[in-house]
Tab-separated table of C-alpha atoms and ligand atoms in Angstrom:
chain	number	residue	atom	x	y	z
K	1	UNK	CA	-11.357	9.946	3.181
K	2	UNK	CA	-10.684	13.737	1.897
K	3	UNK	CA	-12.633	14.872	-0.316
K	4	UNK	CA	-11.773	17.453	-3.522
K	5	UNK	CA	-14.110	19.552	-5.446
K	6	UNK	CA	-14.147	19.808	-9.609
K	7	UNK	CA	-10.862	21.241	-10.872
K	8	UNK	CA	-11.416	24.763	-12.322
K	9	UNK	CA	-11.644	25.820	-15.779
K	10	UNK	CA	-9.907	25.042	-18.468
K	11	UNK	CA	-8.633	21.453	-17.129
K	12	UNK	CA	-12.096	19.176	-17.803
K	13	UNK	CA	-12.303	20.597	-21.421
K	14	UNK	CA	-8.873	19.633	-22.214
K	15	UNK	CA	-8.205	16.485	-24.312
K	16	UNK	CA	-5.620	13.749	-23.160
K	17	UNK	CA	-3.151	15.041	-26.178
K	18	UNK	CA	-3.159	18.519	-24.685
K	19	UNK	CA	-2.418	17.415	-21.243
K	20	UNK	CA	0.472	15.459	-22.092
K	21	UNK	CA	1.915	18.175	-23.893
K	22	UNK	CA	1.727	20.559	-21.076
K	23	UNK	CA	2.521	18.141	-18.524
K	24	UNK	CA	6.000	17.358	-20.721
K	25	UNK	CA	6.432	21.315	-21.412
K	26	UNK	CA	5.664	21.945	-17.406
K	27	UNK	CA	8.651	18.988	-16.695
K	28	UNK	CA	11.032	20.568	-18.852
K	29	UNK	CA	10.615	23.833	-17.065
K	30	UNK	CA	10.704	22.820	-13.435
K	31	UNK	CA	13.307	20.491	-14.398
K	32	UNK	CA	14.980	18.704	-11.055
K	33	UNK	CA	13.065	21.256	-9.048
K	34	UNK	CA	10.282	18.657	-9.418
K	35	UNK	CA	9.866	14.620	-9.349
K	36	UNK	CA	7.381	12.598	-10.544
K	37	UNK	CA	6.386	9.368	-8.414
K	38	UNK	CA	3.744	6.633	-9.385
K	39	UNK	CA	3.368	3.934	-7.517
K	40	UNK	CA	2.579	0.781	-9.819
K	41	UNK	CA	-0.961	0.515	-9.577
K	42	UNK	CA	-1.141	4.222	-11.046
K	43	UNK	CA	-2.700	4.167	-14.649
K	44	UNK	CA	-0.897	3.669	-17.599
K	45	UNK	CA	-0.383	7.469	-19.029
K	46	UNK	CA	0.593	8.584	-15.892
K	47	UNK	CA	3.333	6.032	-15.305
K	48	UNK	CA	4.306	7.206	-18.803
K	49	UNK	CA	4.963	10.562	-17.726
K	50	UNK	CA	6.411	9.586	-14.173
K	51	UNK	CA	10.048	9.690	-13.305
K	52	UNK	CA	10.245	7.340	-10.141
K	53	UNK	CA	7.924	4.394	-9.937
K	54	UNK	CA	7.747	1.479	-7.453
K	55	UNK	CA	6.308	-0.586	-4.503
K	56	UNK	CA	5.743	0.851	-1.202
K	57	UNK	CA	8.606	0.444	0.368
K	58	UNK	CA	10.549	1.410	-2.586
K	59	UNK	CA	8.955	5.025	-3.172
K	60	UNK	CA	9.462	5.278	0.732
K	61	UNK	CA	13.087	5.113	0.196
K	62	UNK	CA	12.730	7.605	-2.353
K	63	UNK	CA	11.365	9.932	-0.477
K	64	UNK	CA	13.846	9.595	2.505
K	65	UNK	CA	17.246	9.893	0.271
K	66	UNK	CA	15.594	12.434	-2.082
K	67	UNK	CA	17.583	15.647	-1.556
K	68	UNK	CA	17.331	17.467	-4.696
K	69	UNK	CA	13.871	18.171	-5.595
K	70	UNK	CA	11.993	20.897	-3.745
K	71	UNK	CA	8.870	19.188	-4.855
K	72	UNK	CA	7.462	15.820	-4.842
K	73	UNK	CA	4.377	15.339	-6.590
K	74	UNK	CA	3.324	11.961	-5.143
K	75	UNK	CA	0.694	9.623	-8.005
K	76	UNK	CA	-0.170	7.295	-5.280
K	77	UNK	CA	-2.628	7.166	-2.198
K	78	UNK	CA	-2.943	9.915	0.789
K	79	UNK	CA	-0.838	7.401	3.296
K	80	UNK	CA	2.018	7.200	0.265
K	81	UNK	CA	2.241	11.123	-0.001
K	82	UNK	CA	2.118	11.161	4.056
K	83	UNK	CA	4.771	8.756	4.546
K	84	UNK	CA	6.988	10.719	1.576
K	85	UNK	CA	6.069	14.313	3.753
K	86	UNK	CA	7.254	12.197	6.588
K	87	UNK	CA	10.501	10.509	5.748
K	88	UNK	CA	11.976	14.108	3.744
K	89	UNK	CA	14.992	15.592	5.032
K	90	UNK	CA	14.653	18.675	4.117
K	91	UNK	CA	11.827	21.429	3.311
K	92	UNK	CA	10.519	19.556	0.346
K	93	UNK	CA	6.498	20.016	-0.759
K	94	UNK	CA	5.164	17.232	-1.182
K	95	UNK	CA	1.606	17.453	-3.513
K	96	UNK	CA	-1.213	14.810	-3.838
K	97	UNK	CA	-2.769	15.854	-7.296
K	98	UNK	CA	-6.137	14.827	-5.998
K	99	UNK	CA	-6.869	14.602	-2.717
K	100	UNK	CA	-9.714	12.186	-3.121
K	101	UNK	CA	-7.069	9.298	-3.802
K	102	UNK	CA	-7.488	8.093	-0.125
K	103	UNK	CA	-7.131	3.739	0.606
K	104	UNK	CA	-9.952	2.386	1.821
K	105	UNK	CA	-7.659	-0.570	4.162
K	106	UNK	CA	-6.193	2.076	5.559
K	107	UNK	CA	-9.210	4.102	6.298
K	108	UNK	CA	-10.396	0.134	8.335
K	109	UNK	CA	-8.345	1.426	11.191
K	110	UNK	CA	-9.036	4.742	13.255
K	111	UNK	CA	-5.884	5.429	15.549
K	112	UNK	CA	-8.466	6.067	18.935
K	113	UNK	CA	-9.983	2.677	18.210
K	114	UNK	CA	-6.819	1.232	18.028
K	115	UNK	CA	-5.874	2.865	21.429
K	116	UNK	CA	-9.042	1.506	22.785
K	117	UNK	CA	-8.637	-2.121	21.519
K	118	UNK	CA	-4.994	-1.828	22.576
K	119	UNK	CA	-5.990	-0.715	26.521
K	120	UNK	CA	-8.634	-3.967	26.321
K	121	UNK	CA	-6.022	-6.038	25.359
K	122	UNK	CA	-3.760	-5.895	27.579
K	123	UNK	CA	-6.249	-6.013	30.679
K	124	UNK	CA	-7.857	-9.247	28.831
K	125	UNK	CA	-3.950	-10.933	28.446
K	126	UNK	CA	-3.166	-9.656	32.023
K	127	UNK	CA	0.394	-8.776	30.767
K	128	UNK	CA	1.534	-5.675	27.931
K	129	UNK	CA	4.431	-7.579	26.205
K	130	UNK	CA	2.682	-7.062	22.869
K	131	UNK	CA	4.772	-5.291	19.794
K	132	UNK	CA	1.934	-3.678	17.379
K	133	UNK	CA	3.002	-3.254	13.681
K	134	UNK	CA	1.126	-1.504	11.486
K	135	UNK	CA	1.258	-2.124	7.761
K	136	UNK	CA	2.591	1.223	5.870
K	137	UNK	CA	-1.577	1.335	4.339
K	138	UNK	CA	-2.130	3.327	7.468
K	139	UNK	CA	-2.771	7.003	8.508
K	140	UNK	CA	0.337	8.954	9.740
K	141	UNK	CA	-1.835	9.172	13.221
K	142	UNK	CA	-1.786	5.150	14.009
K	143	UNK	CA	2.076	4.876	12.894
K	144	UNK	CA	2.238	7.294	15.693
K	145	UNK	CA	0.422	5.031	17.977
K	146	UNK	CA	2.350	2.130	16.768
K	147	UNK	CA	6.023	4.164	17.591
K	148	UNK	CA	4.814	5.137	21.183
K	149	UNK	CA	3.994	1.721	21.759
K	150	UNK	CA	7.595	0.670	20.860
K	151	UNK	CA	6.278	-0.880	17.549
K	152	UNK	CA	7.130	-0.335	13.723
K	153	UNK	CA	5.862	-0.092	10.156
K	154	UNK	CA	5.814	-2.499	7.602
K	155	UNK	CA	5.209	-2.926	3.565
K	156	UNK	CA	4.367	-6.069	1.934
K	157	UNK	CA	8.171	-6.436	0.770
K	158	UNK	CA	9.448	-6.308	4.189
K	159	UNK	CA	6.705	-8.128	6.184
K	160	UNK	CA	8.214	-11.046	6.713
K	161	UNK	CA	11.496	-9.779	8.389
K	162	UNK	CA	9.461	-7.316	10.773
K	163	UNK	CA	6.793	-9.789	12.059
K	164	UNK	CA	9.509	-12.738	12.099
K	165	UNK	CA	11.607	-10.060	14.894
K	166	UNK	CA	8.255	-9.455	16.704
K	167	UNK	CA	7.331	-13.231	17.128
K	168	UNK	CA	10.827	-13.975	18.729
K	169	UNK	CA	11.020	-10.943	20.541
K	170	UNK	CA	7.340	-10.338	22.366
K	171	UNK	CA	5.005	-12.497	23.430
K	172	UNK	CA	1.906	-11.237	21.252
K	173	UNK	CA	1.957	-9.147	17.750
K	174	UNK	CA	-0.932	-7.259	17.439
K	175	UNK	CA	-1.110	-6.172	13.671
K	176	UNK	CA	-2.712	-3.545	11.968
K	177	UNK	CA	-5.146	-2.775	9.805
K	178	UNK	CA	-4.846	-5.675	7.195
K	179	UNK	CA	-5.476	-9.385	8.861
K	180	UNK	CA	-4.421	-10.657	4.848
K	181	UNK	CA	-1.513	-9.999	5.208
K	182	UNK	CA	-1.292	-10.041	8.829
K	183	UNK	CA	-2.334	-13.599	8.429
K	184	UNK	CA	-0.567	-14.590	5.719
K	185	UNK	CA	2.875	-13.601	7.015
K	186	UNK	CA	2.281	-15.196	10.267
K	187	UNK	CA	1.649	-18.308	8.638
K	188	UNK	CA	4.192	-18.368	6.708
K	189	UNK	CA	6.879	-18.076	9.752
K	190	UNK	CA	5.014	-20.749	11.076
K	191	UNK	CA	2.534	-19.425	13.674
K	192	UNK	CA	-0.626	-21.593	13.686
K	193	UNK	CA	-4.155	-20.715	12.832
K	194	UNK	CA	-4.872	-21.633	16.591
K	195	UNK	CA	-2.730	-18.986	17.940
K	196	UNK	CA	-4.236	-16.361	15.756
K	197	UNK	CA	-7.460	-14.177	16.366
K	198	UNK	CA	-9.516	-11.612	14.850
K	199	UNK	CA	-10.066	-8.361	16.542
K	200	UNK	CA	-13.396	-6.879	15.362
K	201	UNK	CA	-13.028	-3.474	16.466
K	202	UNK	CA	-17.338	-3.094	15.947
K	203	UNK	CA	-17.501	-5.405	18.334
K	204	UNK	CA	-17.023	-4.799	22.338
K	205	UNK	CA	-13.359	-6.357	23.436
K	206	UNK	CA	-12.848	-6.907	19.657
K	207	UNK	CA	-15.162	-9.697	20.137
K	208	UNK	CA	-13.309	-12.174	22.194
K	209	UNK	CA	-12.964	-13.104	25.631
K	210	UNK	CA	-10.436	-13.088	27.699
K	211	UNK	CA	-10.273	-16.934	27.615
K	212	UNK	CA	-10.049	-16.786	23.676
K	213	UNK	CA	-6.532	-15.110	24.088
K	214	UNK	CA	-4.591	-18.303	25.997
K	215	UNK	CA	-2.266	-19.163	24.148
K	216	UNK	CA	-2.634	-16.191	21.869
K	217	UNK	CA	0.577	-15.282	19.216
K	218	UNK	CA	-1.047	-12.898	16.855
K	219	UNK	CA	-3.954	-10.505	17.070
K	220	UNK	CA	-5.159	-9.316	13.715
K	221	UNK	CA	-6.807	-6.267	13.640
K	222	UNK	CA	-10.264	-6.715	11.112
K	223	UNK	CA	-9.605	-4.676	7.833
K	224	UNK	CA	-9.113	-5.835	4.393
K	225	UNK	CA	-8.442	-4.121	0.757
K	226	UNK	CA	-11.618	-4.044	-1.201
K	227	UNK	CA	-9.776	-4.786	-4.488
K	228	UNK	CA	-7.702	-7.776	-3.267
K	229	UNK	CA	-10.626	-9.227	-1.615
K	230	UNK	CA	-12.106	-10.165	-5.237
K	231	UNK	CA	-9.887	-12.698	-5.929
K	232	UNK	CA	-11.111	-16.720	-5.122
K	233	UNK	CA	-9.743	-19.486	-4.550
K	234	UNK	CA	-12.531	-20.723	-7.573
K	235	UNK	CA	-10.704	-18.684	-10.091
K	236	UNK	CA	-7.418	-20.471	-9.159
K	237	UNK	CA	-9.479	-23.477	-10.009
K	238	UNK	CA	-10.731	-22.138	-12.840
K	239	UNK	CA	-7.726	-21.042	-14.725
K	240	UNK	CA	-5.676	-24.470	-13.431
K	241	UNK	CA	-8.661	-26.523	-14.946
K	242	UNK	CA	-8.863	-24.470	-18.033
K	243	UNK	CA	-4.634	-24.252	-18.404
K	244	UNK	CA	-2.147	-26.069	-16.210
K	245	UNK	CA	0.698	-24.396	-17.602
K	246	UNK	CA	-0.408	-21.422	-15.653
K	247	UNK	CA	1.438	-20.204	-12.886
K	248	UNK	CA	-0.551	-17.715	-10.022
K	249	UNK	CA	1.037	-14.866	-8.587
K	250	UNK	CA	-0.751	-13.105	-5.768
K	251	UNK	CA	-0.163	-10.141	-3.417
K	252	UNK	CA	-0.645	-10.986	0.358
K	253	UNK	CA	-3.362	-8.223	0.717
K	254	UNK	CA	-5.255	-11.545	-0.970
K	255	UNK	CA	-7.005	-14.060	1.589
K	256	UNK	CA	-4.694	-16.573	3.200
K	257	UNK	CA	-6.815	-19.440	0.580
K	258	UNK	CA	-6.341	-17.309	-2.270
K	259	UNK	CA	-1.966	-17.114	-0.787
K	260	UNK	CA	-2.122	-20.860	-0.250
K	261	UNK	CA	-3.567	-21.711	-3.567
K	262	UNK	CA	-1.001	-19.599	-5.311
K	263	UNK	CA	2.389	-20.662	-6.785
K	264	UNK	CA	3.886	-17.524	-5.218
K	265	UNK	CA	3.128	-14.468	-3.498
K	266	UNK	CA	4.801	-10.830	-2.340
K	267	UNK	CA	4.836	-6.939	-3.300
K	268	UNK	CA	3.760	-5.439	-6.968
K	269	UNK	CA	7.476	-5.562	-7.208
K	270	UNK	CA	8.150	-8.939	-6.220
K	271	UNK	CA	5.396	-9.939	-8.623
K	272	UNK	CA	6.740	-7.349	-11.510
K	273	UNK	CA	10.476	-8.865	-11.062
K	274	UNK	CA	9.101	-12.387	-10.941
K	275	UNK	CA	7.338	-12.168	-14.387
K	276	UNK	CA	9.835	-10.562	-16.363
K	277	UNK	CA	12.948	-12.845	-14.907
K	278	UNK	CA	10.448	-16.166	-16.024
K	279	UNK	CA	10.696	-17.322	-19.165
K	280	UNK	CA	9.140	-16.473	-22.494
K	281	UNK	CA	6.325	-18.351	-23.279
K	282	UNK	CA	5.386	-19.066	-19.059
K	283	UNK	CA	1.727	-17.601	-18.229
K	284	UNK	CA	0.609	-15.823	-15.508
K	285	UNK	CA	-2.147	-15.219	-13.939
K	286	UNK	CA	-1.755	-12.615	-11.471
K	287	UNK	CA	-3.562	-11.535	-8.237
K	288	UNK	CA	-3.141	-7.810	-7.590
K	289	UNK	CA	-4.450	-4.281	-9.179
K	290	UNK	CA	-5.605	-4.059	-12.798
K	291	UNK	CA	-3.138	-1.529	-13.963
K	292	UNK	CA	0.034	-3.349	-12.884
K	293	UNK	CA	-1.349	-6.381	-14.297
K	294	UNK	CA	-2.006	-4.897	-17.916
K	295	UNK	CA	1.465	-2.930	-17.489
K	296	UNK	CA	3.049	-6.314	-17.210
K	297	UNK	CA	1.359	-8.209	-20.052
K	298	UNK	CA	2.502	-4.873	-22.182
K	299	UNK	CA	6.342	-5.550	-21.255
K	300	UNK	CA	6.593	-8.892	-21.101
K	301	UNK	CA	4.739	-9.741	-24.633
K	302	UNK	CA	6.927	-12.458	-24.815
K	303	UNK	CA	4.721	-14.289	-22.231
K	304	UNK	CA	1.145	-14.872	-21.144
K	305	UNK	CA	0.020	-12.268	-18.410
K	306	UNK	CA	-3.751	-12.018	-17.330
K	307	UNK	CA	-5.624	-11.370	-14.229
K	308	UNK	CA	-6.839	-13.621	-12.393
K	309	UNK	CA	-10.376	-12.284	-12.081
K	310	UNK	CA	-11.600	-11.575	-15.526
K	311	UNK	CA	-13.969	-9.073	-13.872
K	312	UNK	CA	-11.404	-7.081	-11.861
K	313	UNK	CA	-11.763	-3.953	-11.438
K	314	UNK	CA	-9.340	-1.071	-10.860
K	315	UNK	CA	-8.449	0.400	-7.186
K	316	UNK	CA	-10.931	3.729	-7.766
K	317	UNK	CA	-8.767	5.733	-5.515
K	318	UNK	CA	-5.724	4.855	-7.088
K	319	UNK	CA	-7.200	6.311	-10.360
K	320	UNK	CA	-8.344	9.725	-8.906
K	321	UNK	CA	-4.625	10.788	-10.057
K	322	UNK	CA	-5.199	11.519	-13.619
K	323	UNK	CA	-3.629	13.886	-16.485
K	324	UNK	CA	-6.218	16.558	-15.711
K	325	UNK	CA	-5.464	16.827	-11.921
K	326	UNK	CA	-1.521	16.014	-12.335
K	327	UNK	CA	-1.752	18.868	-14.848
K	328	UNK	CA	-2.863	21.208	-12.496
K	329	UNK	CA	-1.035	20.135	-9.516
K	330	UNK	CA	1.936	20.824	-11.901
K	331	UNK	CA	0.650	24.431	-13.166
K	332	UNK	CA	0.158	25.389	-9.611
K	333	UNK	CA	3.632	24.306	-8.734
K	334	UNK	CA	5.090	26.232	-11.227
K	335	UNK	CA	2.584	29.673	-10.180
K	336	UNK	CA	3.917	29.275	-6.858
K	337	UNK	CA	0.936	28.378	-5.071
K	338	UNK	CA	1.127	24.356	-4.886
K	339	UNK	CA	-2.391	23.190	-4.134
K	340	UNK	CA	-3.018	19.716	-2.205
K	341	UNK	CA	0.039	19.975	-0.190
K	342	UNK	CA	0.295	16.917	2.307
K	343	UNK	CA	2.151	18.092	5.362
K	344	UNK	CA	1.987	15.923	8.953
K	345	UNK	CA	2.309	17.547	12.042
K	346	UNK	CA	3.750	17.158	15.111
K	347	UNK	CA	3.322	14.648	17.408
K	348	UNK	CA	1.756	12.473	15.119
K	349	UNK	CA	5.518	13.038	12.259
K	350	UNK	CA	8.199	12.812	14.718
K	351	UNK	CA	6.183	9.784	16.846
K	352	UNK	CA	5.631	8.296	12.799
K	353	UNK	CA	8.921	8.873	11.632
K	354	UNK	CA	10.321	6.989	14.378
K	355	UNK	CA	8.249	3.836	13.323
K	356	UNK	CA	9.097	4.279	9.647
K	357	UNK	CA	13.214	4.844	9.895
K	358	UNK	CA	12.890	2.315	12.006
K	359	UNK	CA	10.888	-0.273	9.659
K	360	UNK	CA	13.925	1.249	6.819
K	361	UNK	CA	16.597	0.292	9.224
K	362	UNK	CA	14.935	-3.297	9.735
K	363	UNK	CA	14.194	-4.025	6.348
E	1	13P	P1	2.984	-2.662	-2.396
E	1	13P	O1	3.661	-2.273	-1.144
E	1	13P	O2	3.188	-4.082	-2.754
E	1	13P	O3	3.350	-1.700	-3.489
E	1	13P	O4	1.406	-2.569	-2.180
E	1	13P	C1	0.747	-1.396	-1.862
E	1	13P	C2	-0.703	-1.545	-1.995
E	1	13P	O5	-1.451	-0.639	-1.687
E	1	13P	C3	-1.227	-2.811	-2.446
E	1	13P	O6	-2.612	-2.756	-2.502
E	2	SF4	FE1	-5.526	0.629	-0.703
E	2	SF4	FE2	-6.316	-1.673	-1.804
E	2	SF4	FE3	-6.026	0.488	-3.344
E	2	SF4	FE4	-3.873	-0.775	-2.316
E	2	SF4	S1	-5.328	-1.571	-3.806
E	2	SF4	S2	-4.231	1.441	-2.351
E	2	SF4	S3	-4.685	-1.408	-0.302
E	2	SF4	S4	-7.511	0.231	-1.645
């Protein structure tokens, strides 16, 4: 994870009021030299002030068709703003407004470890007819990986369509870096838990042996998000004891009980279109990122919305971007000198672009 320092004088003394009044006054004047883009999990105030927000998948196809803004100032994660810097077309800028707004899941998988698990596995299956797919919460440097290996990129919306072509086309899937979802989607297109395993990557050969792969479909790479991991199967209890009416809703970065358990399951979008097509008076309880959730009980007060976990907490990376820094990002833009400017190089962006079109194409 990058790290960035305190922002300079006189952004911390600011108040929220003043922000938002620059940030507005710095809009108008860049005008469609500049676009906004939250992804959902990005707090309220700066979805407010956002002109583009969406899943994954969607902001990626954003960034790909977006030809009229020079600059992109991405409130999302460092793999979202890589993946934008990635998919451009033409010489846009695309900013991170604080650089510390890393993901820890995709931090779980370092691209040389992957190439080293990748080597072991194929002398431990004795055959290299394995497709790897790496879920778009991953650095620009294993989606390289992934493309030279013939692979491709996926996002939660578009999971099922990618594994579902590697299971009929290759013998093994080796998936990377989140086994939730991983899991979860495999299941779902009806591989067993028997032909599933769990590379460790702390662990010599992943921690298997060579007899543990017979029969092997799916290898899932060991790496989870710390915020979906909260969520338990006991709270589904919980809630369903305390309400039946309930219906859970849960992203597939959740654990394959927590999916089971639910009523339904997909992408913040899928779960943001699901609410507000129900209808009024159905209640929710909802599996995924704080934010989102409280966004959705604040447009659809016409129905029930709460988290699932009463205790959840936010994703803390998510909310790095804030008014002060996407004030300054802005100002910076508009000296001429844009700060935090995420640009991929080469090998890793034309071996990475190849996986993401690709995973566009497929999806
Ligand atoms: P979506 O692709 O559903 O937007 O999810 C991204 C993410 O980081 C979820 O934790
Ligand atoms: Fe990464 Fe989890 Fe935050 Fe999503 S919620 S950005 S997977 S840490």
């Amino acid at each position: 994870m990058l790290y960035q320092g305190p922002l300079p004088a006189p952004y911390p003394t600011l108040t929220d009021d003043e922000l938002v009044e620059r940030i507005q006054k710095l809009k108008q004047e860049l005008g469609s030299q500049c676009v906004i883009l939250a992804h959902h999990y990005q707090r309220p105030e700066i979805v407010a002030l956002s002109d583009y927000r969406g899943d994954s998948l969607q902001l990626a196809r954003f960034a790909a068709q977006n030809s009229q803004s020079q600059y992109v100032v991405f409130c999302g994660v460092h793999f979202m703003a890589e993946t934008a810097d990635i998919l451009k077309t033409g010489q846009q800028v695309v900013v991170l407004p604080d650089l510390g707004a890393g993901c820890d899941l995709a931090d779980a998988a370092d691209a040389d470890d992957v190439a080293m698990a990748w080597d072991d596995a194929v002398g431990m299956l004795g055959h290299d007819d394995i497709m790897p797919i790496t879920y778009v919460n991953s650095t620009a440097a294993l989606k390289s990986f992934v493309a030279s290996h013939h692979g491709v990129v996926c996002t939660s919306s578009n999971a099922d369509k990618i594994v579902n072509y590697a299971l009929k086309n290759h013998k093994v899937l080796f998936f990377y870096p989140d086994e939730h979802l991983g899991r979860n989607t495999s299941k779902k297109l009806g591989v067993p838990l028997s032909q599933m395993r769990l590379w460790d990557p702390k662990k010599p050969q992943g921690g298997l042996l060579p007899s543990d792969l017979e029969n092997v479909r799916v290898l899932l790479w060991k790496g989870c998000c710390p915020v979906h991991q909260m969520f338990t199967v006991k709270q589904i209890d919980h809630i369903r004891t305390k309400d039946p009416e309930f219906k859970i809703i849960s992203h597939p970065e959740c654990s394959m009980e927590v999916v089971d358990k639910s009523d339904m399951s997909g992408s913040t979008d899928f779960i943001v279109r699901t609410i507000a097509q129900s209808s009024p008076g159905s209640k929710w309880a909802v599996g995924t990122e704080l934010n989102l959730v409280n966004r959705i009980a604040k447009e659809n007060s016409d129905k029930t919305v709460v988290s699932l976990n009463p205790f959840m907490c936010l994703c803390g990376t998510m909310n790095r971007i804030d008014l002060k820094h996407l004030c300054w990002a802005l100002d910076q833009i508009k000296l001429g000198t844009p700060q935090n400017v995420i640009s991929v190089g080469d090998p890793d962006r034309s071996l990475a672009k190849k996986a993401l079109s690709r995973m566009l194409e497929m999806s």
